[in-house]
mmCIF file of C-alpha atoms and ligand atoms in Angstrom:
data_model
loop_
_atom_site.group_PDB
_atom_site.id
_atom_site.type_symbol
_atom_site.label_atom_id
_atom_site.label_comp_id
_atom_site.label_asym_id
_atom_site.label_seq_id
_atom_site.Cartn_x
_atom_site.Cartn_y
_atom_site.Cartn_z
ATOM 1 C CA MET L 1 2.058 -2.203 -1.182
ATOM 2 C CA VAL L 2 2.041 -5.517 1.082
ATOM 3 C CA CYS L 3 -0.521 -7.350 3.164
ATOM 4 C CA LEU L 4 -1.178 -11.417 3.760
ATOM 5 C CA GLY L 5 -3.391 -12.111 0.859
ATOM 6 C CA ASN L 6 -3.316 -9.133 -1.681
ATOM 7 C CA ILE L 7 -7.240 -9.242 -1.754
ATOM 8 C CA CYS L 8 -8.498 -6.763 1.195
ATOM 9 C CA ARG L 9 -5.969 -4.180 2.238
ATOM 10 C CA SER L 10 -2.995 -3.866 0.045
ATOM 11 C CA PRO L 11 -5.276 -3.865 -3.287
ATOM 12 C CA LEU L 12 -7.049 -0.400 -1.271
ATOM 13 C CA ALA L 13 -3.798 1.115 -0.531
ATOM 14 C CA GLU L 14 -2.899 0.267 -4.574
ATOM 15 C CA GLY L 15 -5.829 2.013 -5.426
ATOM 16 C CA ILE L 16 -5.414 4.953 -3.037
ATOM 17 C CA MET L 17 -2.000 5.519 -4.078
ATOM 18 C CA GLN L 18 -2.966 5.185 -7.769
ATOM 19 C CA ARG L 19 -5.397 7.942 -7.398
ATOM 20 C CA LYS L 20 -3.021 10.720 -5.967
ATOM 21 C CA ILE L 21 -0.106 9.373 -7.960
ATOM 22 C CA SER L 22 -2.503 10.778 -10.711
ATOM 23 C CA GLU L 23 -4.012 13.770 -8.962
ATOM 24 C CA HIS L 24 -0.278 15.017 -8.401
ATOM 25 C CA GLY L 25 1.035 14.204 -11.991
ATOM 26 C CA LEU L 26 3.566 11.814 -10.042
ATOM 27 C CA ASP L 27 6.491 9.987 -12.078
ATOM 28 C CA TRP L 28 5.755 6.787 -9.559
ATOM 29 C CA GLN L 29 4.385 3.851 -9.856
ATOM 30 C CA VAL L 30 2.698 1.361 -7.595
ATOM 31 C CA ASP L 31 2.047 -2.238 -6.941
ATOM 32 C CA SER L 32 0.321 -4.432 -4.171
ATOM 33 C CA ALA L 33 1.766 -7.796 -3.489
ATOM 34 C CA GLY L 34 0.984 -10.544 -0.443
ATOM 35 C CA THR L 35 3.472 -12.307 1.570
ATOM 36 C CA GLY L 36 0.950 -15.318 0.904
ATOM 37 C CA ALA L 37 0.105 -17.403 -2.189
ATOM 38 C CA TRP L 38 -3.655 -18.632 -1.624
ATOM 39 C CA HIS L 39 -5.548 -15.943 -3.478
ATOM 40 C CA VAL L 40 -3.086 -15.507 -6.609
ATOM 41 C CA GLY L 41 -4.653 -14.243 -9.583
ATOM 42 C CA GLU L 42 -7.633 -13.390 -7.669
ATOM 43 C CA LEU L 43 -9.775 -10.436 -8.311
ATOM 44 C CA PRO L 44 -10.047 -8.328 -4.734
ATOM 45 C CA ASP L 45 -12.152 -9.103 -2.281
ATOM 46 C CA ARG L 46 -15.412 -8.049 -3.002
ATOM 47 C CA ARG L 47 -15.673 -5.790 -0.133
ATOM 48 C CA SER L 48 -12.749 -4.201 -0.882
ATOM 49 C CA ILE L 49 -14.180 -3.401 -4.430
ATOM 50 C CA ALA L 50 -17.310 -1.856 -2.921
ATOM 51 C CA THR L 51 -15.599 0.196 -0.396
ATOM 52 C CA ALA L 52 -13.211 1.665 -3.063
ATOM 53 C CA ARG L 53 -15.907 1.821 -5.087
ATOM 54 C CA GLN L 54 -17.640 3.825 -2.323
ATOM 55 C CA PHE L 55 -15.071 6.172 -2.525
ATOM 56 C CA GLY L 56 -14.445 6.377 -6.165
ATOM 57 C CA ILE L 57 -12.037 4.325 -7.250
ATOM 58 C CA ASP L 58 -12.196 1.317 -9.357
ATOM 59 C CA ILE L 59 -9.436 -1.445 -8.156
ATOM 60 C CA THR L 60 -11.359 -4.061 -10.656
ATOM 61 C CA ASN L 61 -8.094 -4.219 -12.406
ATOM 62 C CA GLN L 62 -5.968 -5.776 -9.963
ATOM 63 C CA ARG L 63 -5.370 -9.400 -9.173
ATOM 64 C CA ALA L 64 -3.285 -10.883 -6.414
ATOM 65 C CA ARG L 65 -0.085 -11.553 -6.745
ATOM 66 C CA GLN L 66 2.723 -13.280 -4.252
ATOM 67 C CA LEU L 67 5.326 -10.533 -3.538
ATOM 68 C CA LYS L 68 9.002 -11.585 -4.750
ATOM 69 C CA PRO L 69 12.273 -11.317 -3.446
ATOM 70 C CA HIS L 70 12.695 -9.173 -6.983
ATOM 71 C CA ASP L 71 10.184 -6.750 -5.809
ATOM 72 C CA LEU L 72 12.933 -5.489 -3.021
ATOM 73 C CA ASP L 73 14.847 -4.362 -5.908
ATOM 74 C CA ARG L 74 12.239 -2.850 -8.322
ATOM 75 C CA PHE L 75 10.938 -0.873 -5.614
ATOM 76 C CA ASP L 76 11.968 2.065 -3.453
ATOM 77 C CA LEU L 77 9.736 1.655 -1.026
ATOM 78 C CA VAL L 78 7.838 -1.241 0.438
ATOM 79 C CA LEU L 79 4.736 -0.622 2.682
ATOM 80 C CA ALA L 80 3.499 -3.538 5.240
ATOM 81 C CA MET L 81 0.495 -3.295 6.610
ATOM 82 C CA ASP L 82 0.929 -5.261 9.939
ATOM 83 C CA SER L 83 3.564 -6.269 11.704
ATOM 84 C CA GLN L 84 3.969 -10.015 10.391
ATOM 85 C CA ASN L 85 3.448 -8.696 6.650
ATOM 86 C CA TYR L 86 6.690 -6.333 7.646
ATOM 87 C CA ARG L 87 8.756 -9.835 8.955
ATOM 88 C CA ASP L 88 7.594 -12.208 6.184
ATOM 89 C CA ILE L 89 9.005 -9.264 4.040
ATOM 90 C CA LEU L 90 12.044 -8.754 5.776
ATOM 91 C CA ARG L 91 12.341 -12.254 5.600
ATOM 92 C CA LEU L 92 13.335 -12.263 1.404
ATOM 93 C CA ALA L 93 15.913 -9.595 1.509
ATOM 94 C CA THR L 94 18.972 -10.087 1.594
ATOM 95 C CA THR L 95 20.775 -6.786 1.490
ATOM 96 C CA LYS L 96 20.669 -3.896 4.055
ATOM 97 C CA GLU L 97 19.528 -1.587 0.976
ATOM 98 C CA GLN L 98 16.947 -4.113 0.774
ATOM 99 C CA GLU L 99 15.875 -4.184 4.532
ATOM 100 C CA GLU L 100 15.631 -0.460 4.537
ATOM 101 C CA LYS L 101 12.732 -0.271 1.860
ATOM 102 C CA VAL L 102 10.801 -1.896 4.347
ATOM 103 C CA GLN L 103 8.336 0.037 6.590
ATOM 104 C CA LEU L 104 5.129 -0.017 8.262
ATOM 105 C CA ILE L 105 3.025 2.021 6.177
ATOM 106 C CA MET L 106 0.867 3.420 9.246
ATOM 107 C CA ASN L 107 3.922 4.929 11.016
ATOM 108 C CA PHE L 108 3.862 7.575 8.235
ATOM 109 C CA ALA L 109 0.318 8.635 9.565
ATOM 110 C CA SER L 110 1.504 8.074 13.353
ATOM 111 C CA PRO L 111 4.908 7.992 13.377
ATOM 112 C CA GLY L 112 6.646 5.641 15.517
ATOM 113 C CA ARG L 113 3.589 3.636 16.878
ATOM 114 C CA ASN L 114 4.221 0.761 14.670
ATOM 115 C CA GLN L 115 0.447 0.618 14.593
ATOM 116 C CA ALA L 116 -1.461 -1.908 12.185
ATOM 117 C CA VAL L 117 -3.861 -1.910 9.533
ATOM 118 C CA PRO L 118 -5.988 -4.173 11.117
ATOM 119 C CA ASP L 119 -7.090 -7.722 8.629
ATOM 120 C CA PRO L 120 -10.940 -7.136 7.689
ATOM 121 C CA TYR L 121 -11.395 -10.413 5.984
ATOM 122 C CA TRP L 122 -12.910 -11.639 8.946
ATOM 123 C CA ASP L 123 -14.949 -8.942 10.020
ATOM 124 C CA ASP L 124 -17.306 -7.148 7.391
ATOM 125 C CA GLU L 125 -17.244 -3.535 9.301
ATOM 126 C CA GLY L 126 -13.673 -3.118 8.987
ATOM 127 C CA PHE L 127 -13.317 -1.879 5.577
ATOM 128 C CA GLU L 128 -14.084 1.459 5.185
ATOM 129 C CA LYS L 129 -11.989 2.315 8.530
ATOM 130 C CA VAL L 130 -9.513 0.399 6.804
ATOM 131 C CA PHE L 131 -10.184 2.816 3.800
ATOM 132 C CA GLY L 132 -9.778 5.663 6.163
ATOM 133 C CA MET L 133 -6.338 4.757 7.789
ATOM 134 C CA LEU L 134 -4.950 3.786 4.329
ATOM 135 C CA GLU L 135 -6.148 7.326 2.467
ATOM 136 C CA GLU L 136 -4.362 8.969 5.406
ATOM 137 C CA ALA L 137 -1.054 6.952 5.178
ATOM 138 C CA CYS L 138 -0.871 7.397 1.344
ATOM 139 C CA ARG L 139 -1.892 11.512 1.859
ATOM 140 C CA GLN L 140 2.008 11.466 4.456
ATOM 141 C CA VAL L 141 3.709 9.215 1.930
ATOM 142 C CA VAL L 142 3.301 11.586 -0.805
ATOM 143 C CA GLU L 143 3.469 14.543 1.849
ATOM 144 C CA ARG L 144 6.772 13.044 2.641
ATOM 145 C CA PHE L 145 8.156 12.173 -0.751
ATOM 146 C CA PHE L 146 6.640 14.694 -3.213
ATOM 147 C CA ARG L 147 9.162 17.589 -2.725
ATOM 148 C CA THR L 148 12.063 15.397 -3.700
ATOM 149 C CA SER L 149 9.718 13.602 -6.714
ATOM 150 C CA GLN L 150 9.028 17.638 -7.557
ATOM 151 C CA THR L 151 12.844 18.034 -7.680
ATOM 152 C CA ILE L 152 13.569 15.503 -9.437
ATOM 153 C CA LEU L 153 11.157 16.088 -12.146
ATOM 154 C CA ASN L 154 11.767 19.733 -12.289
ATOM 155 C CA THR L 155 7.572 20.691 -12.073
ATOM 156 C CA SER L 156 6.036 23.026 -10.518
ATOM 157 C CA GLN L 157 2.661 21.337 -9.647
ATOM 158 C CA PRO L 158 1.443 22.431 -6.385
ATOM 159 C CA LEU L 159 0.408 19.454 -3.648
ATOM 160 C CA CYS L 160 -3.147 19.914 -2.552
ATOM 161 C CA ASP L 161 -5.225 17.644 -0.482
ATOM 162 C CA SER L 162 -8.113 15.713 -1.445
HETATM 163 P P1 4NP B 201 -5.185 -9.363 3.798
HETATM 164 O O1 4NP B 201 -6.628 -9.698 3.713
HETATM 165 O O2 4NP B 201 -4.265 -9.832 3.774
HETATM 166 O O3 4NP B 201 -5.900 -7.744 3.796
HETATM 167 O O4 4NP B 201 -5.838 -9.416 1.798
HETATM 168 C C1 4NP B 201 -6.893 -11.268 4.093
HETATM 169 C C2 4NP B 201 -6.928 -12.232 2.870
HETATM 170 C C3 4NP B 201 -7.155 -13.602 2.784
HETATM 171 C C4 4NP B 201 -6.991 -13.552 4.162
HETATM 172 C C5 4NP B 201 -6.566 -13.654 5.262
HETATM 173 C C6 4NP B 201 -6.649 -12.021 5.437
HETATM 174 N N1 4NP B 201 -6.806 -15.777 4.084
HETATM 175 O O5 4NP B 201 -6.645 -16.159 5.402
HETATM 176 O O6 4NP B 201 -7.128 -16.068 3.296
#
């Protein structure tokens, strides 16, 4: 999960996906990072912490970090919040395989629309909307990959929404 500062949007995305991973018993790992380095080492923005808490998710274990080229090898999927993040991530890619891992997260919720998750940093009201968008996108990511993962893990756990 990648945004600009790794303090507003991507920490919410990480927290939401972590909850889904736990709920579905998936053998997945999720992490988040920013394309920029301004907030490295910081807690998520207090408004992201409050919004996540409102929906029952604690993200205070997270600390901001900057995306590194190595992340494009470590992860199977690298989800950008907006088109600027998308372009900045692609700049780190050196192989076709790495490039193909990078996608706009909202294309899982609204395929082909290239919709951005709006940056709520300057907008106190934007955090709940961002949470809702990310919840839906993460739900679709799980929906898209759950069965593949289930086959690999050979489990029989049903996929249920929450
Ligand atoms: P994020 O939001 O990319 O969702 O973490 C931002 C956080 C910090 C800044 C911009 C966006 N900033 O300019 O410091």
